[in-house]
Coordinates of C-alpha atoms (C1' of nucleotides) in Angstrom, one line a residue:
Chain A
M171 CA 0.0 0.0 0.0
K172 CA 2.8 2.3 0.9
K173 CA 4.5 1.7 -2.4
L174 CA 1.3 2.5 -4.3
A175 CA 0.8 5.7 -2.3
Q176 CA 4.4 6.8 -3.0
F177 CA 3.9 6.1 -6.7
I178 CA 0.7 8.1 -6.9
K179 CA 2.2 10.9 -4.8
I180 CA 4.9 11.4 -7.4
L181 CA 2.1 11.9 -10.0
G182 CA 0.2 14.4 -7.9
D183 CA 2.2 17.5 -8.5
T184 CA 1.6 20.2 -11.0
T185 CA 5.2 20.6 -12.1
R186 CA 5.7 16.9 -12.7
L187 CA 2.4 16.6 -14.5
S188 CA 3.6 19.4 -16.8
I189 CA 6.8 17.5 -17.5
I190 CA 5.0 14.2 -18.1
G191 CA 2.6 16.1 -20.5
S192 CA 5.6 17.5 -22.3
I193 CA 7.2 14.1 -22.7
G194 CA 3.9 12.5 -23.6
K195 CA 4.3 9.4 -25.7
K196 CA 7.4 10.7 -27.3
T197 CA 11.0 11.0 -26.3
R198 CA 12.4 14.3 -25.2
S199 CA 15.7 15.8 -24.1
V200 CA 15.9 17.9 -20.9
T201 CA 16.3 21.1 -23.0
E202 CA 13.2 20.3 -25.0
I203 CA 11.3 19.8 -21.8
I204 CA 12.6 23.1 -20.4
N205 CA 11.7 25.1 -23.5
D206 CA 8.3 23.4 -23.7
T207 CA 7.3 24.0 -20.1
G208 CA 9.1 27.2 -19.4
L209 CA 10.4 25.8 -16.1
S210 CA 13.9 26.4 -14.9
Q211 CA 16.6 23.9 -15.6
T212 CA 17.2 23.1 -12.0
L213 CA 13.5 22.5 -11.3
V214 CA 13.1 20.2 -14.3
S215 CA 16.2 18.2 -13.4
F216 CA 15.0 18.0 -9.8
H217 CA 11.6 16.6 -10.8
L218 CA 13.0 14.3 -13.5
R219 CA 15.0 12.6 -10.8
N220 CA 11.9 12.0 -8.8
L221 CA 10.1 10.6 -11.8
R222 CA 13.0 8.5 -12.6
D223 CA 13.4 7.2 -9.1
A224 CA 9.8 6.2 -9.1
G225 CA 10.3 4.3 -12.4
I226 CA 7.9 6.6 -14.2
V227 CA 10.4 7.7 -16.8
T228 CA 13.5 6.1 -18.3
T229 CA 16.5 7.7 -19.9
R230 CA 18.9 7.1 -22.8
R231 CA 22.0 9.1 -23.2
D232 CA 23.1 10.3 -26.7
G233 CA 26.2 12.4 -26.5
P234 CA 25.6 15.4 -24.4
F235 CA 21.8 14.9 -24.4
I236 CA 19.8 12.7 -22.1
Y237 CA 16.5 11.7 -23.6
Y238 CA 13.6 10.9 -21.3
S239 CA 10.5 8.9 -22.1
L240 CA 7.7 7.3 -20.2
T241 CA 8.4 3.8 -18.9
N242 CA 4.9 2.8 -19.7
L243 CA 2.9 4.8 -22.3
S244 CA -0.4 3.7 -20.8
L245 CA 0.3 6.2 -18.1
I246 CA -1.1 8.9 -20.4
D247 CA -4.3 7.1 -20.7
I248 CA -4.6 6.5 -17.0
L249 CA -4.0 10.2 -16.4
D250 CA -6.8 10.9 -18.8
E251 CA -9.1 8.7 -16.9
L252 CA -8.2 10.4 -13.7
A253 CA -8.8 13.8 -15.3
L254 CA -12.3 12.6 -16.1
L255 CA -12.9 11.6 -12.5
A256 CA -11.5 15.0 -11.5
G257 CA -14.2 16.6 -13.5
L258 CA -12.0 17.8 -16.4
K259 CA -12.6 17.4 -20.0
T260 CA -11.8 14.2 -21.9
N261 CA -8.4 13.7 -23.4
F262 CA -7.1 16.4 -21.1
F263 CA -3.6 14.9 -21.3
E264 CA -3.6 13.9 -24.9
T265 CA -4.6 17.3 -26.1
S266 CA -2.3 19.1 -23.7
Q267 CA 0.6 17.8 -25.8
V268 CA 0.4 20.7 -28.3
L269 CA 4.0 21.9 -28.2
S270 CA 5.0 25.4 -27.7
Q271 CA 6.5 27.0 -30.8
G272 CA 9.1 29.2 -29.1
K273 CA 12.5 29.0 -30.6
I274 CA 15.0 26.9 -28.7
V275 CA 17.3 28.9 -26.5
S276 CA 20.4 27.8 -24.8
V277 CA 19.8 26.6 -21.2
N278 CA 23.0 28.0 -19.8
R279 CA 22.8 31.8 -19.6
R280 CA 25.3 32.7 -17.0
Chain B
M81 CA -3.5 21.0 -14.5
K82 CA -3.6 22.2 -10.9
K83 CA -7.0 20.7 -10.4
L84 CA -5.8 17.3 -11.6
A85 CA -2.7 17.5 -9.5
Q86 CA -4.8 18.2 -6.4
F87 CA -7.1 15.3 -7.2
I88 CA -4.2 12.9 -7.6
K89 CA -2.5 14.2 -4.5
I90 CA -5.5 13.3 -2.4
L91 CA -5.2 9.7 -3.7
G92 CA -1.5 9.5 -3.0
D93 CA -1.6 8.8 0.7
T94 CA -1.4 5.5 2.5
T95 CA -4.2 6.3 5.0
R96 CA -6.6 7.5 2.4
L97 CA -5.9 4.6 0.2
S98 CA -6.7 2.3 3.1
I99 CA -10.0 4.1 3.6
I100 CA -10.8 3.9 -0.1
G101 CA -9.9 0.2 0.0
S102 CA -12.2 -0.3 2.9
I103 CA -15.1 1.4 1.2
G104 CA -14.4 -0.3 -2.1
K105 CA -17.4 -0.6 -4.3
K106 CA -19.7 -0.8 -1.3
T107 CA -21.2 1.7 1.2
R108 CA -19.7 2.0 4.6
S109 CA -20.4 3.9 7.8
V110 CA -17.5 5.7 9.5
T111 CA -17.5 3.2 12.3
E112 CA -17.2 0.3 9.8
I113 CA -14.2 2.1 8.2
I114 CA -12.7 2.6 11.6
N115 CA -13.0 -1.0 12.6
D116 CA -11.9 -2.2 9.2
T117 CA -8.8 -0.1 9.0
G118 CA -7.8 0.1 12.7
L119 CA -7.3 3.9 12.3
S120 CA -8.4 6.3 14.9
Q121 CA -11.8 8.0 14.7
T122 CA -10.3 11.5 14.4
L123 CA -7.9 10.4 11.6
V124 CA -10.6 8.7 9.6
S125 CA -12.9 11.7 9.9
F126 CA -10.1 14.0 8.9
H127 CA -9.3 12.1 5.8
L128 CA -12.9 11.4 4.8
R129 CA -13.3 15.2 4.7
N130 CA -10.4 15.5 2.3
L131 CA -11.9 12.7 0.2
R132 CA -15.3 14.3 0.2
D133 CA -13.9 17.8 -0.6
A134 CA -12.1 16.3 -3.6
G135 CA -15.4 14.7 -4.7
I136 CA -13.9 11.2 -4.4
V137 CA -16.6 10.0 -2.0
T138 CA -20.2 11.0 -1.3
T139 CA -22.2 10.7 1.8
R140 CA -25.7 9.7 2.8
R141 CA -27.0 10.2 6.3
D142 CA -29.2 7.6 7.9
G143 CA -30.1 8.4 11.5
P144 CA -26.9 8.8 13.5
F145 CA -24.8 7.0 10.8
I146 CA -23.2 8.6 7.8
Y147 CA -22.5 6.2 5.0
Y148 CA -19.7 6.8 2.6
S149 CA -19.3 5.5 -0.9
L150 CA -17.2 6.2 -3.9
T151 CA -18.5 8.9 -6.2
N152 CA -17.3 6.9 -9.2
L153 CA -16.7 3.2 -8.8
S154 CA -14.3 3.1 -11.7
L155 CA -11.8 4.6 -9.3
I156 CA -11.0 1.2 -8.0
D157 CA -10.2 -0.1 -11.5
I158 CA -8.0 3.0 -12.1
L159 CA -6.1 2.4 -8.8
D160 CA -5.6 -1.2 -9.9
E161 CA -4.0 0.0 -13.2
L162 CA -1.8 2.4 -11.2
A163 CA -0.8 -0.5 -8.9
L164 CA 0.3 -2.4 -12.0
L165 CA 2.4 0.5 -13.2
A166 CA 3.9 0.8 -9.7
G167 CA 5.0 -2.8 -10.1
L168 CA 2.5 -4.4 -7.8
K169 CA 0.4 -7.4 -8.5
T170 CA -2.8 -7.3 -10.4
N171 CA -6.1 -6.6 -8.7
F172 CA -4.1 -5.2 -5.8
F173 CA -7.1 -3.1 -4.8
E174 CA -9.9 -5.6 -5.6
T175 CA -8.2 -8.2 -3.5
S176 CA -7.4 -5.9 -0.7
Q177 CA -11.0 -5.7 0.1
V178 CA -11.1 -8.7 2.3
L179 CA -12.8 -7.4 5.4
S180 CA -11.4 -7.8 8.9
Q181 CA -13.5 -10.0 11.0
G182 CA -13.0 -8.2 14.4
K183 CA -16.1 -7.6 16.4
I184 CA -17.6 -4.1 16.2
V185 CA -16.6 -2.0 19.2
S186 CA -18.0 1.4 20.2
V187 CA -15.9 4.3 18.8
N188 CA -16.3 6.5 21.9
R189 CA -14.3 5.1 24.7
R190 CA -13.8 8.0 27.1
Chain C
dT58 C1' -34.0 16.7 29.0
dC59 C1' -30.2 13.8 30.2
dT60 C1' -27.1 10.4 28.4
dA61 C1' -24.9 7.6 25.1
dT62 C1' -23.4 6.9 20.5
dA63 C1' -21.8 8.6 15.9
dT64 C1' -19.2 11.8 13.6
dA65 C1' -16.9 16.4 12.8
dT66 C1' -13.9 20.3 13.8
dT67 C1' -10.2 23.0 15.8
dT68 C1' -5.5 23.8 17.3
dG69 C1' -0.9 22.8 17.8
dT70 C1' 3.1 20.1 16.3
dT71 C1' 5.9 17.5 13.4
dT72 C1' 7.3 15.7 9.1
dA73 C1' 7.6 15.9 4.3
dT74 C1' 7.8 18.3 0.0
dA75 C1' 8.8 21.9 -3.5
dC76 C1' 11.7 25.3 -4.7
dT77 C1' 15.9 28.4 -5.4
dC78 C1' 20.7 29.4 -5.6
dA79 C1' 25.1 28.0 -6.2
dT80 C1' 28.0 24.7 -7.8
dA81 C1' 29.5 20.3 -10.0
dT82 C1' 29.9 16.9 -13.6
dG83 C1' 30.2 15.2 -18.3
dA84 C1' 30.4 15.5 -23.2
dA85 C1' 31.7 18.1 -27.4
dT86 C1' 34.5 21.2 -29.9
dA87 C1' 37.6 24.9 -31.0
Chain D
dT291 C1' 43.2 21.6 -22.8
dA292 C1' 40.2 25.5 -22.3
dT293 C1' 35.6 26.6 -23.1
dT294 C1' 30.9 25.9 -24.0
dC295 C1' 26.7 23.4 -23.7
dA296 C1' 23.8 19.9 -21.3
dT297 C1' 22.4 18.1 -17.2
dA298 C1' 22.8 16.8 -12.2
dT299 C1' 23.5 17.6 -7.3
dG300 C1' 23.6 19.7 -2.5
dA301 C1' 22.3 23.0 0.9
dG302 C1' 19.1 26.0 2.7
dT303 C1' 14.4 27.8 3.2
dA304 C1' 9.5 28.0 2.9
dT305 C1' 5.2 25.9 2.6
dA306 C1' 2.1 22.3 3.0
dA307 C1' 0.4 18.1 4.6
dA308 C1' -0.3 14.4 8.3
dC309 C1' -1.2 13.5 12.8
dA310 C1' -2.8 13.7 17.8
dA311 C1' -5.4 15.5 21.5
dA312 C1' -9.2 17.9 23.0
dT313 C1' -13.6 19.4 22.1
dA314 C1' -17.9 20.2 19.6
dT315 C1' -22.2 18.8 17.1
dA316 C1' -25.9 15.8 15.9
dT317 C1' -29.1 12.0 16.6
dA318 C1' -31.6 8.6 19.3
dG319 C1' -33.5 6.7 23.2
dA320 C1' -34.5 6.5 28.3

DNA sequence: TCTATATATTTGTTTATACTCATATGAATA
DNA sequence: TATTCATATGAGTATAAACAAATATATAGA
């Protein structure tokens, strides 16, 4: 029971839901997620670690990039079902995957 | 997004999952939930309020008793799907509904 | 109307979680 | 090998959530 609660708890956060929505059923680098969500690099990295520790996402390194994807794509469908229960519109998550069109900007601006 | 996160957050707690599991697809009074879960009256009441505020359970009063039931029974199935993703066995929630057989004891023992 | 039972609420405390800032690591390239 | 880009980590702080103890409310029955 504790393990299930912990798993669900990881899903119950606005920031992490945004990240999951950005990844969707695709594969995305951290920079893509940052540009897509508008969240800070540190914050995205912080939450990706939680998601990874929970087994919700997996990673693949390709040169300097680390690509994240959902461990189980059916998570999107389950989140949609939950959104329905929460009184939100159908395909809340599927349709939330319209990507922002902002140009890609370097993450490191020091 | 915030509303969904809040809804999921309510589900991501061991105590509340126990209460939901106790209610299951049935209808249960607070006393039944207390005896079933072994949790204190105050704690059960506290969490039932959260669950009710989130729209996860609904109530019906019958004399001195207040009966709780799930607003949407499919929640049990969704929780089972989540349990699968979390790496737990199938029908985790369905099978967790074996009721304790302890005799019913008064809640107020002051 | 007094008492017992069922359930809810309030308050204070502790624990957990999200976030920011600063810094570190690791890979690629000049 | 120095620098730049991509990503991660650690420490500190603020906020929120869970819990316990005490008390309140509501219903039923004597």
